[in-house]
Structures are given as C-alpha cells and as structure tokens.
Coordinates of N, CA and C and ligand atoms in Angstrom, one line a residue:
M1 N -21.6 -22.5 65.7 CA -21.4 -21.4 64.8 C -21.0 -20.2 65.6
S2 N -20.1 -19.3 65.1 CA -19.7 -18.2 65.9 C -20.7 -17.1 65.8
T3 N -20.6 -16.2 66.8 CA -21.6 -15.1 66.9 C -21.0 -13.9 66.2
A4 N -21.8 -13.3 65.3 CA -21.3 -12.1 64.6 C -21.8 -10.8 65.3
I5 N -23.1 -10.8 65.7 CA -23.7 -9.6 66.3 C -24.4 -10.1 67.6
E6 N -24.1 -9.4 68.7 CA -24.8 -9.7 69.9 C -25.4 -8.4 70.4
I7 N -26.7 -8.2 70.3 CA -27.4 -7.1 70.9 C -27.9 -7.5 72.3
R8 N -27.3 -6.8 73.3 CA -27.5 -7.2 74.7 C -28.4 -6.2 75.4
Q9 N -29.6 -6.5 75.7 CA -30.5 -5.7 76.5 C -30.4 -4.2 76.2
V10 N -30.6 -3.9 75.0 CA -30.5 -2.5 74.5 C -31.8 -1.8 74.8
S11 N -31.7 -0.7 75.5 CA -32.8 0.3 75.6 C -32.4 1.6 75.0
K12 N -33.3 2.3 74.4 CA -33.0 3.7 73.9 C -34.2 4.6 74.2
Q13 N -33.9 5.6 75.0 CA -34.9 6.7 75.2 C -34.4 7.9 74.6
F14 N -35.2 8.5 73.7 CA -34.7 9.8 73.0 C -34.9 10.9 74.0
E15 N -34.3 12.1 73.7 CA -34.4 13.2 74.6 C -35.8 13.7 74.8
N16 N -36.6 13.5 73.8 CA -38.0 13.9 73.9 C -38.9 13.0 74.7
G17 N -38.2 12.0 75.3 CA -38.9 11.0 76.1 C -39.4 9.8 75.5
V18 N -39.4 9.7 74.1 CA -39.8 8.5 73.4 C -38.9 7.3 73.7
R19 N -39.5 6.2 74.2 CA -38.7 5.0 74.4 C -38.8 4.2 73.2
A20 N -37.8 4.3 72.3 CA -37.8 3.6 71.0 C -37.5 2.1 71.2
L21 N -36.6 1.8 72.1 CA -36.2 0.4 72.3 C -36.3 0.1 73.8
D22 N -36.9 -1.1 74.1 CA -37.1 -1.5 75.5 C -36.5 -2.8 75.7
N23 N -35.3 -2.9 76.1 CA -34.6 -4.1 76.6 C -34.6 -5.2 75.5
V24 N -34.0 -4.8 74.3 CA -34.0 -5.7 73.2 C -32.7 -6.5 73.2
S25 N -32.8 -7.8 73.1 CA -31.7 -8.7 72.9 C -31.8 -9.6 71.7
L26 N -30.7 -9.7 71.0 CA -30.8 -10.5 69.7 C -29.4 -10.9 69.4
T27 N -29.2 -12.2 69.2 CA -27.9 -12.7 68.8 C -27.9 -13.2 67.4
V28 N -27.0 -12.8 66.5 CA -27.0 -13.2 65.1 C -25.7 -14.0 64.9
A29 N -25.9 -15.2 64.4 CA -24.7 -16.0 64.1 C -24.0 -15.6 62.8
A30 N -22.8 -15.9 62.7 CA -22.0 -15.6 61.4 C -22.7 -16.3 60.3
G31 N -23.0 -15.6 59.2 CA -23.7 -16.2 58.1 C -25.2 -16.3 58.2
E32 N -25.7 -15.8 59.3 CA -27.2 -15.8 59.4 C -27.8 -14.6 58.8
V33 N -29.1 -14.8 58.3 CA -29.9 -13.6 57.8 C -31.1 -13.5 58.7
V34 N -31.2 -12.3 59.3 CA -32.3 -12.0 60.2 C -33.1 -10.9 59.6
C35 N -34.4 -11.1 59.3 CA -35.3 -10.1 58.8 C -36.1 -9.5 59.9
V36 N -36.3 -8.2 59.9 CA -37.0 -7.5 61.0 C -38.2 -6.8 60.4
V37 N -39.4 -7.2 60.9 CA -40.6 -6.6 60.4 C -41.4 -6.0 61.6
G38 N -42.4 -5.2 61.3 CA -43.2 -4.6 62.3 C -43.7 -3.2 61.9
P39 N -44.7 -2.7 62.6 CA -45.4 -1.5 62.2 C -44.4 -0.3 62.3
S40 N -44.8 0.7 61.6 CA -44.0 2.0 61.6 C -43.9 2.5 63.0
G41 N -42.7 2.9 63.4 CA -42.5 3.5 64.8 C -42.2 2.4 65.8
S42 N -42.1 1.2 65.4 CA -41.9 0.1 66.4 C -40.4 0.0 66.9
G43 N -39.5 0.8 66.2 CA -38.1 0.8 66.7 C -37.1 0.0 65.8
K44 N -37.6 -0.4 64.6 CA -36.7 -1.2 63.7 C -35.5 -0.4 63.3
S45 N -35.7 0.8 62.8 CA -34.5 1.6 62.4 C -33.6 2.0 63.5
T46 N -34.2 2.3 64.6 CA -33.4 2.6 65.8 C -32.5 1.4 66.2
L47 N -33.1 0.3 66.2 CA -32.4 -1.0 66.5 C -31.2 -1.1 65.6
L48 N -31.4 -1.0 64.3 CA -30.4 -1.2 63.3 C -29.3 -0.2 63.5
R49 N -29.7 1.1 63.8 CA -28.7 2.1 64.0 C -27.8 2.0 65.2
T50 N -28.4 1.3 66.2 CA -27.5 1.1 67.4 C -26.4 0.1 67.1
V51 N -26.6 -0.8 66.1 CA -25.6 -1.8 65.8 C -24.3 -1.2 65.3
N52 N -24.3 -0.1 64.6 CA -23.1 0.5 64.2 C -22.9 1.9 64.9
R53 N -23.7 2.1 65.9 CA -23.5 3.3 66.7 C -23.8 4.6 66.0
L54 N -24.7 4.5 64.9 CA -25.2 5.7 64.4 C -26.1 6.3 65.4
E55 N -26.6 5.5 66.3 CA -27.5 5.9 67.5 C -26.8 5.4 68.7
T56 N -26.7 6.2 69.8 CA -26.2 5.7 71.1 C -27.3 4.9 71.8
V57 N -26.9 4.2 72.8 CA -27.9 3.5 73.6 C -28.1 4.1 74.9
T58 N -29.2 4.0 75.5 CA -29.4 4.5 76.9 C -28.9 3.5 77.9
S59 N -29.1 2.2 77.6 CA -28.4 1.1 78.4 C -28.3 -0.1 77.5
G60 N -27.5 -1.0 77.9 CA -27.2 -2.2 77.1 C -26.0 -2.0 76.2
D61 N -25.7 -2.9 75.3 CA -24.5 -2.8 74.5 C -24.7 -3.7 73.2
V62 N -23.9 -3.4 72.2 CA -23.9 -4.3 71.0 C -22.5 -4.8 70.8
L63 N -22.3 -6.1 70.7 CA -20.9 -6.6 70.4 C -20.9 -7.0 69.0
L64 N -19.8 -6.6 68.3 CA -19.5 -7.1 66.9 C -18.3 -8.0 67.0
D65 N -18.5 -9.2 66.6 CA -17.4 -10.2 66.8 C -16.8 -10.1 68.2
G66 N -17.7 -10.0 69.2 CA -17.2 -10.0 70.6 C -16.7 -8.7 71.1
E67 N -16.7 -7.7 70.3 CA -16.2 -6.4 70.8 C -17.3 -5.4 70.9
S68 N -17.3 -4.7 72.0 CA -18.3 -3.7 72.3 C -18.2 -2.5 71.4
I69 N -19.3 -2.1 70.7 CA -19.2 -0.9 69.9 C -19.6 0.3 70.7
H70 N -20.3 0.1 71.7 CA -20.8 1.3 72.5 C -19.7 1.7 73.6
Q71 N -18.7 0.9 73.8 CA -17.6 1.3 74.7 C -16.3 1.3 73.9
A72 N -16.4 1.6 72.6 CA -15.3 1.2 71.7 C -14.1 2.1 71.8
G73 N -14.2 3.3 72.2 CA -13.1 4.2 72.3 C -12.4 4.4 71.0
K74 N -11.1 4.2 70.9 CA -10.3 4.4 69.7 C -10.6 3.4 68.6
R75 N -11.2 2.3 69.0 CA -11.6 1.3 68.0 C -12.9 1.5 67.3
L76 N -13.5 2.6 67.6 CA -14.9 2.9 67.0 C -14.9 2.8 65.5
N77 N -14.0 3.6 64.9 CA -14.0 3.7 63.4 C -13.7 2.3 62.8
A78 N -12.8 1.6 63.4 CA -12.5 0.2 62.8 C -13.7 -0.7 63.0
L79 N -14.3 -0.6 64.2 CA -15.5 -1.5 64.4 C -16.7 -1.1 63.5
R80 N -16.9 0.2 63.3 CA -18.0 0.6 62.5 C -17.8 0.1 61.1
Q81 N -16.6 0.0 60.6 CA -16.4 -0.4 59.2 C -16.8 -1.9 59.1
Q82 N -16.9 -2.6 60.2 CA -17.3 -4.0 60.1 C -18.8 -4.2 59.7
A83 N -19.5 -3.1 59.9 CA -21.0 -3.2 59.6 C -21.3 -2.2 58.5
G84 N -21.6 -2.8 57.3 CA -22.0 -1.9 56.2 C -23.5 -1.6 56.3
M85 N -23.9 -0.4 55.9 CA -25.3 -0.1 56.0 C -25.9 0.4 54.7
V86 N -27.1 0.0 54.4 CA -27.8 0.4 53.2 C -29.2 1.0 53.7
F87 N -29.5 2.2 53.2 CA -30.7 2.9 53.7 C -31.7 2.9 52.6
Q88 N -32.9 3.3 53.0 CA -34.0 3.5 52.0 C -33.6 4.5 50.9
Q89 N -33.0 5.6 51.3 CA -32.5 6.6 50.4 C -31.1 6.3 50.1
F90 N -30.7 6.1 48.9 CA -29.4 5.6 48.5 C -28.2 6.5 48.8
N91 N -28.5 7.9 48.7 CA -27.5 8.9 49.1 C -26.2 8.7 48.4
L92 N -26.2 8.4 47.1 CA -24.9 8.4 46.4 C -24.5 9.8 46.2
F93 N -23.1 10.0 46.0 CA -22.6 11.4 45.8 C -22.9 11.7 44.3
P94 N -23.8 12.8 44.1 CA -24.2 13.0 42.7 C -23.1 13.5 41.8
H95 N -22.1 14.1 42.3 CA -21.0 14.6 41.5 C -19.9 13.6 41.2
L96 N -20.1 12.4 41.7 CA -19.1 11.4 41.4 C -19.6 10.3 40.5
S97 N -18.8 9.7 39.7 CA -19.2 8.6 38.9 C -19.5 7.4 39.8
V98 N -20.2 6.4 39.2 CA -20.5 5.2 40.0 C -19.3 4.6 40.6
L99 N -18.2 4.5 39.7 CA -17.0 3.8 40.2 C -16.4 4.6 41.3
D100 N -16.3 6.0 41.2 CA -15.7 6.8 42.2 C -16.6 6.8 43.5
N101 N -17.9 6.7 43.4 CA -18.7 6.5 44.6 C -18.3 5.3 45.4
I102 N -18.0 4.2 44.7 CA -17.6 2.9 45.3 C -16.2 3.0 45.9
M103 N -15.3 3.7 45.2 CA -13.9 3.7 45.6 C -13.6 4.7 46.7
L104 N -14.4 5.7 46.8 CA -14.1 6.9 47.7 C -13.7 6.4 49.1
A105 N -14.6 5.7 49.8 CA -14.3 5.4 51.2 C -13.1 4.4 51.4
P106 N -13.0 3.4 50.6 CA -11.8 2.5 50.7 C -10.5 3.3 50.5
L107 N -10.5 4.3 49.6 CA -9.3 5.1 49.4 C -9.1 6.1 50.5
R108 N -10.1 6.8 50.9 CA -10.0 7.9 51.8 C -10.0 7.5 53.3
V109 N -10.9 6.6 53.6 CA -11.1 6.2 55.0 C -10.1 5.0 55.3
Q110 N -10.0 4.1 54.4 CA -9.2 2.9 54.7 C -7.8 3.0 54.2
G111 N -7.5 4.0 53.3 CA -6.2 4.3 52.8 C -5.6 3.1 52.0
R112 N -6.5 2.4 51.3 CA -6.0 1.3 50.6 C -5.4 1.7 49.2
E113 N -4.8 0.8 48.6 CA -4.1 1.1 47.3 C -5.0 1.2 46.2
A114 N -4.8 2.2 45.3 CA -5.8 2.6 44.3 C -6.1 1.4 43.3
D115 N -5.1 0.7 42.8 CA -5.3 -0.3 41.8 C -6.1 -1.5 42.4
E116 N -5.8 -1.8 43.6 CA -6.6 -2.9 44.3 C -8.0 -2.5 44.5
V117 N -8.2 -1.2 44.9 CA -9.6 -0.7 45.2 C -10.4 -0.7 43.9
R118 N -9.7 -0.3 42.8 CA -10.4 -0.2 41.5 C -10.8 -1.6 41.0
Q119 N -9.9 -2.6 41.2 CA -10.2 -4.0 40.8 C -11.4 -4.5 41.5
Q120 N -11.4 -4.2 42.9 CA -12.5 -4.7 43.7 C -13.8 -4.0 43.3
A121 N -13.7 -2.7 43.0 CA -15.0 -1.9 42.7 C -15.6 -2.5 41.4
L122 N -14.7 -2.8 40.4 CA -15.2 -3.3 39.2 C -15.9 -4.7 39.4
A123 N -15.2 -5.5 40.2 CA -15.8 -6.8 40.5 C -17.1 -6.7 41.2
L124 N -17.2 -5.7 42.1 CA -18.5 -5.5 42.9 C -19.6 -5.0 41.9
L125 N -19.2 -4.2 41.0 CA -20.2 -3.7 40.0 C -20.7 -4.9 39.2
E126 N -19.8 -5.8 38.8 CA -20.3 -7.0 38.1 C -21.3 -7.7 38.9
R127 N -20.9 -7.8 40.2 CA -21.7 -8.7 41.1 C -23.1 -8.1 41.3
V128 N -23.3 -6.8 41.2 CA -24.6 -6.2 41.4 C -25.3 -6.0 40.0
G129 N -24.7 -6.6 39.0 CA -25.3 -6.5 37.6 C -25.1 -5.2 36.9
L130 N -24.1 -4.4 37.3 CA -23.9 -3.1 36.7 C -22.4 -2.9 36.2
G131 N -21.9 -4.0 35.7 CA -20.5 -4.0 35.3 C -20.2 -3.0 34.2
H132 N -21.2 -2.6 33.4 CA -21.0 -1.7 32.3 C -21.3 -0.2 32.7
R133 N -21.6 0.1 34.0 CA -22.1 1.4 34.3 C -21.1 2.2 35.2
G134 N -19.9 1.8 35.3 CA -18.9 2.4 36.2 C -18.7 3.9 35.9
A135 N -18.8 4.3 34.6 CA -18.5 5.7 34.3 C -19.8 6.5 34.4
S136 N -20.9 5.9 34.6 CA -22.2 6.7 34.7 C -22.2 7.5 36.0
Y137 N -23.1 8.5 36.0 CA -23.4 9.3 37.2 C -24.7 8.8 37.8
P138 N -24.9 9.0 39.1 CA -26.1 8.5 39.7 C -27.4 8.9 39.0
A139 N -27.4 10.2 38.6 CA -28.7 10.7 38.0 C -29.0 9.9 36.7
Q140 N -28.0 9.3 36.1 CA -28.3 8.5 34.8 C -28.8 7.1 35.1
L141 N -28.9 6.8 36.4 CA -29.4 5.4 36.7 C -30.8 5.4 37.3
S142 N -31.5 4.3 37.2 CA -32.8 4.2 37.8 C -32.6 4.0 39.3
G143 N -33.6 4.2 40.1 CA -33.6 4.0 41.5 C -33.0 2.6 41.9
G144 N -33.5 1.6 41.2 CA -33.0 0.3 41.6 C -31.5 0.1 41.3
Q145 N -31.1 0.7 40.2 CA -29.6 0.6 39.9 C -28.8 1.4 40.9
Q146 N -29.4 2.6 41.3 CA -28.6 3.4 42.3 C -28.5 2.6 43.6
Q147 N -29.6 1.9 44.0 CA -29.6 1.1 45.2 C -28.6 0.0 45.1
R148 N -28.4 -0.6 44.0 CA -27.5 -1.7 43.8 C -26.0 -1.1 43.9
V149 N -25.8 0.1 43.4 CA -24.5 0.8 43.6 C -24.3 1.0 45.1
A150 N -25.3 1.4 45.8 CA -25.2 1.7 47.2 C -24.8 0.4 48.0
I151 N -25.3 -0.7 47.5 CA -24.9 -2.0 48.1 C -23.4 -2.3 47.8
A152 N -23.1 -2.1 46.6 CA -21.7 -2.3 46.2 C -20.7 -1.4 47.0
R153 N -21.2 -0.1 47.2 CA -20.4 0.8 47.9 C -20.2 0.4 49.4
A154 N -21.2 -0.2 50.0 CA -21.1 -0.7 51.3 C -20.2 -1.9 51.4
L155 N -20.3 -2.8 50.4 CA -19.5 -4.0 50.3 C -18.0 -3.6 50.1
A156 N -17.7 -2.5 49.4 CA -16.3 -2.1 49.1 C -15.5 -1.9 50.4
M157 N -16.1 -1.7 51.5 CA -15.4 -1.5 52.8 C -15.1 -2.8 53.4
Q158 N -15.5 -3.9 52.8 CA -15.2 -5.3 53.2 C -15.8 -5.5 54.6
P159 N -17.1 -5.2 54.8 CA -17.7 -5.4 56.2 C -17.9 -6.9 56.5
K160 N -18.0 -7.2 57.8 CA -18.3 -8.5 58.2 C -19.8 -8.8 58.2
V161 N -20.6 -7.7 58.4 CA -22.0 -7.8 58.5 C -22.6 -6.7 57.6
M162 N -23.8 -6.9 57.1 CA -24.5 -5.9 56.4 C -25.9 -5.6 57.0
L163 N -26.2 -4.3 57.1 CA -27.4 -3.9 57.7 C -28.2 -3.2 56.7
F164 N -29.5 -3.6 56.5 CA -30.3 -3.0 55.4 C -31.6 -2.4 56.1
D165 N -31.8 -1.1 55.9 CA -33.0 -0.5 56.5 C -34.0 -0.2 55.3
E166 N -35.0 -1.1 55.1 CA -36.0 -0.9 54.1 C -35.4 -0.5 52.7
P167 N -34.5 -1.3 52.2 CA -33.7 -0.9 51.0 C -34.6 -0.8 49.8
T168 N -35.8 -1.4 49.8 CA -36.6 -1.3 48.6 C -37.8 -0.4 48.7
S169 N -38.0 0.2 49.9 CA -39.2 0.9 50.1 C -39.4 2.2 49.3
A170 N -38.3 2.7 48.8 CA -38.4 4.0 48.0 C -38.4 3.7 46.5
L171 N -38.4 2.4 46.2 CA -38.3 2.1 44.7 C -39.6 1.8 44.1
D172 N -39.7 2.1 42.8 CA -40.9 1.7 42.0 C -40.9 0.2 42.0
P173 N -42.1 -0.3 42.0 CA -42.3 -1.8 42.1 C -41.4 -2.6 41.1
E174 N -41.3 -2.1 39.9 CA -40.5 -2.9 38.9 C -39.0 -3.0 39.2
M175 N -38.6 -2.1 40.2 CA -37.2 -2.1 40.5 C -36.8 -3.0 41.7
V176 N -37.8 -3.4 42.4 CA -37.6 -4.1 43.7 C -36.9 -5.4 43.5
G177 N -37.3 -6.2 42.6 CA -36.8 -7.5 42.4 C -35.3 -7.6 42.2
G178 N -34.8 -6.7 41.4 CA -33.4 -6.7 41.1 C -32.5 -6.4 42.4
V179 N -33.0 -5.6 43.2 CA -32.3 -5.3 44.5 C -32.4 -6.5 45.4
L180 N -33.6 -7.1 45.5 CA -33.7 -8.3 46.4 C -32.9 -9.4 45.9
D181 N -32.8 -9.5 44.5 CA -31.9 -10.6 44.0 C -30.5 -10.4 44.4
V182 N -30.0 -9.2 44.4 CA -28.6 -8.9 44.8 C -28.4 -9.3 46.3
M183 N -29.4 -9.0 47.1 CA -29.4 -9.3 48.5 C -29.4 -10.8 48.8
Q184 N -30.2 -11.5 48.0 CA -30.4 -12.9 48.2 C -29.0 -13.6 47.8
D185 N -28.4 -13.1 46.8 CA -27.1 -13.6 46.3 C -26.1 -13.4 47.4
L186 N -26.1 -12.3 48.1 CA -25.2 -12.0 49.2 C -25.4 -12.9 50.3
A187 N -26.7 -13.2 50.6 CA -27.0 -14.1 51.7 C -26.5 -15.5 51.3
R188 N -26.7 -15.9 50.1 CA -26.2 -17.3 49.7 C -24.7 -17.4 49.8
D189 N -24.0 -16.3 49.6 CA -22.6 -16.2 49.7 C -22.1 -16.3 51.2
G190 N -23.0 -16.2 52.1 CA -22.6 -16.4 53.5 C -22.5 -15.1 54.3
M191 N -23.0 -14.0 53.7 CA -22.9 -12.7 54.5 C -23.9 -12.7 55.6
T192 N -23.4 -12.2 56.8 CA -24.3 -12.0 57.9 C -25.1 -10.8 57.7
M193 N -26.5 -10.9 57.8 CA -27.3 -9.7 57.4 C -28.4 -9.5 58.4
I194 N -28.7 -8.2 58.7 CA -30.0 -7.9 59.4 C -30.7 -7.0 58.4
V195 N -31.9 -7.4 58.0 CA -32.7 -6.7 57.0 C -34.0 -6.3 57.5
V196 N -34.2 -4.9 57.7 CA -35.5 -4.4 58.0 C -36.3 -4.3 56.7
T197 N -37.4 -4.9 56.6 CA -38.1 -5.0 55.3 C -39.6 -5.2 55.4
H198 N -40.3 -4.7 54.4 CA -41.8 -5.0 54.3 C -42.0 -6.1 53.3
E199 N -40.9 -6.6 52.7 CA -41.0 -7.7 51.7 C -41.1 -9.0 52.3
M200 N -42.4 -9.5 52.6 CA -42.6 -10.7 53.3 C -42.1 -11.9 52.5
G201 N -42.2 -11.8 51.1 CA -41.7 -12.9 50.3 C -40.2 -13.1 50.5
F202 N -39.5 -12.0 50.5 CA -38.1 -12.1 50.8 C -37.8 -12.7 52.1
A203 N -38.5 -12.2 53.2 CA -38.3 -12.8 54.5 C -38.5 -14.3 54.5
R204 N -39.6 -14.7 53.9 CA -40.0 -16.1 53.9 C -38.9 -16.9 53.2
A205 N -38.4 -16.4 52.1 CA -37.5 -17.2 51.3 C -36.0 -17.1 51.7
V206 N -35.6 -16.0 52.3 CA -34.2 -15.8 52.5 C -33.8 -15.8 54.0
A207 N -34.7 -15.4 54.9 CA -34.3 -15.2 56.3 C -34.1 -16.6 56.9
D208 N -33.1 -16.7 57.8 CA -33.0 -17.8 58.7 C -34.0 -17.7 59.9
R209 N -34.1 -16.4 60.4 CA -35.1 -16.1 61.4 C -35.8 -14.8 61.1
V210 N -37.0 -14.6 61.5 CA -37.7 -13.3 61.3 C -38.1 -12.8 62.7
V211 N -37.9 -11.5 62.9 CA -38.2 -10.8 64.1 C -39.4 -9.9 63.9
F212 N -40.4 -10.0 64.8 CA -41.5 -9.0 64.8 C -41.3 -8.0 65.9
M213 N -41.1 -6.8 65.5 CA -41.0 -5.7 66.6 C -42.3 -5.0 66.8
E214 N -42.6 -4.7 68.0 CA -43.8 -4.0 68.3 C -43.5 -3.1 69.6
A215 N -43.7 -1.8 69.4 CA -43.5 -0.9 70.6 C -42.2 -1.0 71.3
G216 N -41.1 -1.1 70.4 CA -39.8 -1.1 71.0 C -39.3 -2.4 71.6
R217 N -40.1 -3.4 71.4 CA -39.7 -4.8 71.9 C -39.7 -5.8 70.8
I218 N -39.0 -6.9 71.0 CA -39.1 -8.0 70.1 C -40.3 -8.8 70.6
D219 N -41.4 -8.8 69.8 CA -42.6 -9.5 70.3 C -42.6 -10.9 69.9
H220 N -41.9 -11.2 68.8 CA -41.9 -12.6 68.3 C -40.6 -12.8 67.5
I221 N -40.0 -14.0 67.6 CA -38.9 -14.3 66.7 C -39.0 -15.8 66.4
D222 N -38.8 -16.2 65.1 CA -38.9 -17.6 64.8 C -38.4 -17.8 63.4
Q223 N -38.2 -19.0 63.0 CA -37.8 -19.4 61.6 C -39.1 -19.1 60.8
P224 N -38.8 -18.8 59.5 CA -40.0 -18.4 58.6 C -41.1 -19.4 58.7
S225 N -40.8 -20.7 58.7 CA -41.9 -21.7 58.7 C -42.9 -21.5 59.8
G226 N -42.4 -21.2 61.0 CA -43.2 -20.9 62.2 C -43.8 -19.5 62.2
F227 N -42.9 -18.6 61.8 CA -43.2 -17.1 61.9 C -44.5 -16.8 61.1
F228 N -44.6 -17.4 59.9 CA -45.7 -17.1 59.0 C -47.0 -17.9 59.3
E229 N -46.9 -18.7 60.4 CA -48.1 -19.4 60.9 C -48.4 -19.0 62.3
P230 N -48.7 -17.7 62.5 CA -48.8 -17.2 63.9 C -50.0 -17.7 64.6
A231 N -50.0 -17.7 65.9 CA -51.1 -18.1 66.8 C -52.3 -17.1 66.4
A232 N -53.4 -17.7 66.2 CA -54.6 -16.9 65.9 C -54.9 -15.9 67.0
G233 N -55.1 -14.6 66.6 CA -55.4 -13.6 67.6 C -54.2 -12.9 68.2
S234 N -53.0 -13.4 67.8 CA -51.8 -12.7 68.4 C -51.6 -11.4 67.6
R235 N -50.7 -10.6 68.2 CA -50.4 -9.3 67.5 C -49.7 -9.6 66.2
L236 N -48.9 -10.6 66.1 CA -48.2 -10.9 64.9 C -49.3 -11.4 63.8
D237 N -50.2 -12.1 64.3 CA -51.3 -12.5 63.4 C -52.0 -11.3 62.8
A238 N -52.3 -10.3 63.6 CA -53.0 -9.1 63.2 C -52.1 -8.3 62.2
F239 N -50.8 -8.2 62.5 CA -49.9 -7.5 61.7 C -49.8 -8.2 60.3
L240 N -49.6 -9.5 60.3 CA -49.4 -10.2 59.0 C -50.7 -10.2 58.2
S241 N -51.9 -10.2 58.8 CA -53.1 -10.2 58.0 C -53.3 -8.8 57.4
E242 N -52.6 -7.8 58.0 CA -52.7 -6.5 57.3 C -51.7 -6.3 56.2
V243 N -50.5 -6.9 56.3 CA -49.5 -6.7 55.3 C -49.4 -7.8 54.2
L244 N -50.0 -9.0 54.4 CA -49.9 -10.0 53.4 C -51.0 -10.0 52.5
Ligands
ADP301 P1 -39.4 2.2 62.7 O1 -38.1 2.2 62.0 O2 -39.9 0.9 63.2 O3 -40.5 2.9 61.9 P2 -38.0 4.1 64.5 O4 -36.9 3.3 65.0 O5 -37.7 5.0 63.3 O6 -39.2 3.1 64.1 O7 -38.7 4.9 65.6 C1 -39.1 4.4 66.8 C2 -39.7 5.5 67.7 O8 -38.7 6.4 68.0 C3 -40.8 6.3 67.0 O9 -41.7 6.7 68.0 C4 -40.0 7.5 66.5 O10 -40.9 8.6 66.4 C5 -39.0 7.7 67.6 N1 -37.8 8.3 67.1 C6 -37.0 7.8 66.1 N2 -35.9 8.6 66.0 C7 -36.0 9.6 66.9 C8 -35.2 10.8 67.2 N3 -34.1 11.1 66.6 N4 -35.7 11.6 68.2 C9 -36.9 11.3 68.8 N5 -37.6 10.3 68.6 C10 -37.2 9.4 67.6
MG302 MG1 -37.7 2.7 60.0

C-alpha cells in the first residue's frame, strides 16, 4: 500500500518553551484511518496542525504523498490543499448560504468552473445528509448539521487526506452520531484520515490503528483489538479506565 502521510521525527517547541511534540513519527497508508487519543495538552492538535503546516516544526518534517510540506516553497498552497481539516468549532461563514460556504474556496482558491463546483457541492450536501439545506444559512442549522457542512466544505477542495480535530467535542450529545456516521462513511469510501477524538466507540469501530499520545510523544500505537486491551498498570490502561 502506498504511503499518504509520513510524519518524520517531528518535534515542536513553542516560543514560551513548551515542548508540545517530542520526536513523533507516524506513517499513514493511503486509505488508512488513524485515531489519536490522549489527555488534554498531550500534543494531539499540534501534531495534526503540523501535517498541513498550520503549525511549523522545530525539527523533523511531514511528507504528503512523498512531498515535504515543511520545505514546500512555492508548492505550499497546492500541498496544503491535499489535506482537508475539520475543527471542533465549525467556523462557517455566517453571511454565506450553506451552498456558498462549500463553493467559496473551490471557486476563489482553486479557480474552478462554477457549474462543476456547484454540481459537486450539491452532491457533497447529499452525501452529508443535507441535500435540502443548500439555501439555508449556518445560524438556521443545528451544530451537528453545521459540522456536516464543514466536512462537505473541506471535501469540496478534493483533498487526498482528511484531518479531524475533535470534530464532535463541541456538539450536544444527540448531534454526535450523525457527524460520526458521515465520517465512517468517508472512511468506508477509502479516504485517508487522522482523527483526534474522545469517541472511543468510533475509534474501536472505524480506526485501522489507534495512537495514544502522552506528553508530546506517541506512547502506544496498535490496532483497536490490541489497543483496547492494554497492559495492566500502563499509562494507556490508566487513561482508558478514566475515559471508558
Ligand atoms: P491537545 O490537543 O492534546 O490538548 P495541544 O497540541 O493543543 O494538546 O497542546 C500541547 C501543548 O502545547 C500544551 O501544553 C499547550 O498548552 C501547548 N501549546 C499549544 N499551542 C500553543 C501555542 N500556540 N503556544 C504555546 N503553547 C502552546
Ligand atoms: Mg487539542
């Protein structure tokens, strides 16, 4: 299987001295789903943000499809578009309709043709279960619906990989399932994904591998079957017994 994302010995020290990542390496195959769990402050978001260079690295590098994103030069924008990102806060543009939210970047950033972009946006809205809401404005949607639009918006850029940073953490409990269903569907379709999440049921059911981060390092990585049967007394064991 080909490699989609290669995180190579990445360290990140912030200017305030905090060492958020300490020599993290992780290779994600095309079509693979990797879930990342761990306590608050363990470096999960920073790791995800180094993958599309929302965050610089102190040392190390990230390769997308074999190309360095931290040495990218003029290729940076093109490379960045290969990695779609979905955040805890959906950040839709409030003054734009759902359809226009999805079409904006493909039109303005990628310069694609309007008819094609519209057709794709409508298909994506169908796919996230909101085919009838294209003319709505974000404020008219529930949080779960807004997050599904945010996923459609990221997909509209036709990324090769998708990065999710706690996409359901800001949602009311009854909204979580719909968003996870969309993500599971995407995984089934073969999308390469890194998902930072507290949803252990999702990690168990959908992930090919699960990463446990602790203090800026990958403490443990395994397939779900092994991951959720940690060695007694390990840090992972302590973490899981708190969250499960
Ligand atoms: P997580 O997502 O696992 O909660 P983060 O990656 O957000 O962890 O943070 C890892 C560490 O880096 C934490 O100690 C956090 O306070 C620190 N950190 C994150 N972003 C910054 C920043 N921009 N400046 C300084 N420290 C930061
Ligand atoms: Mg975080």
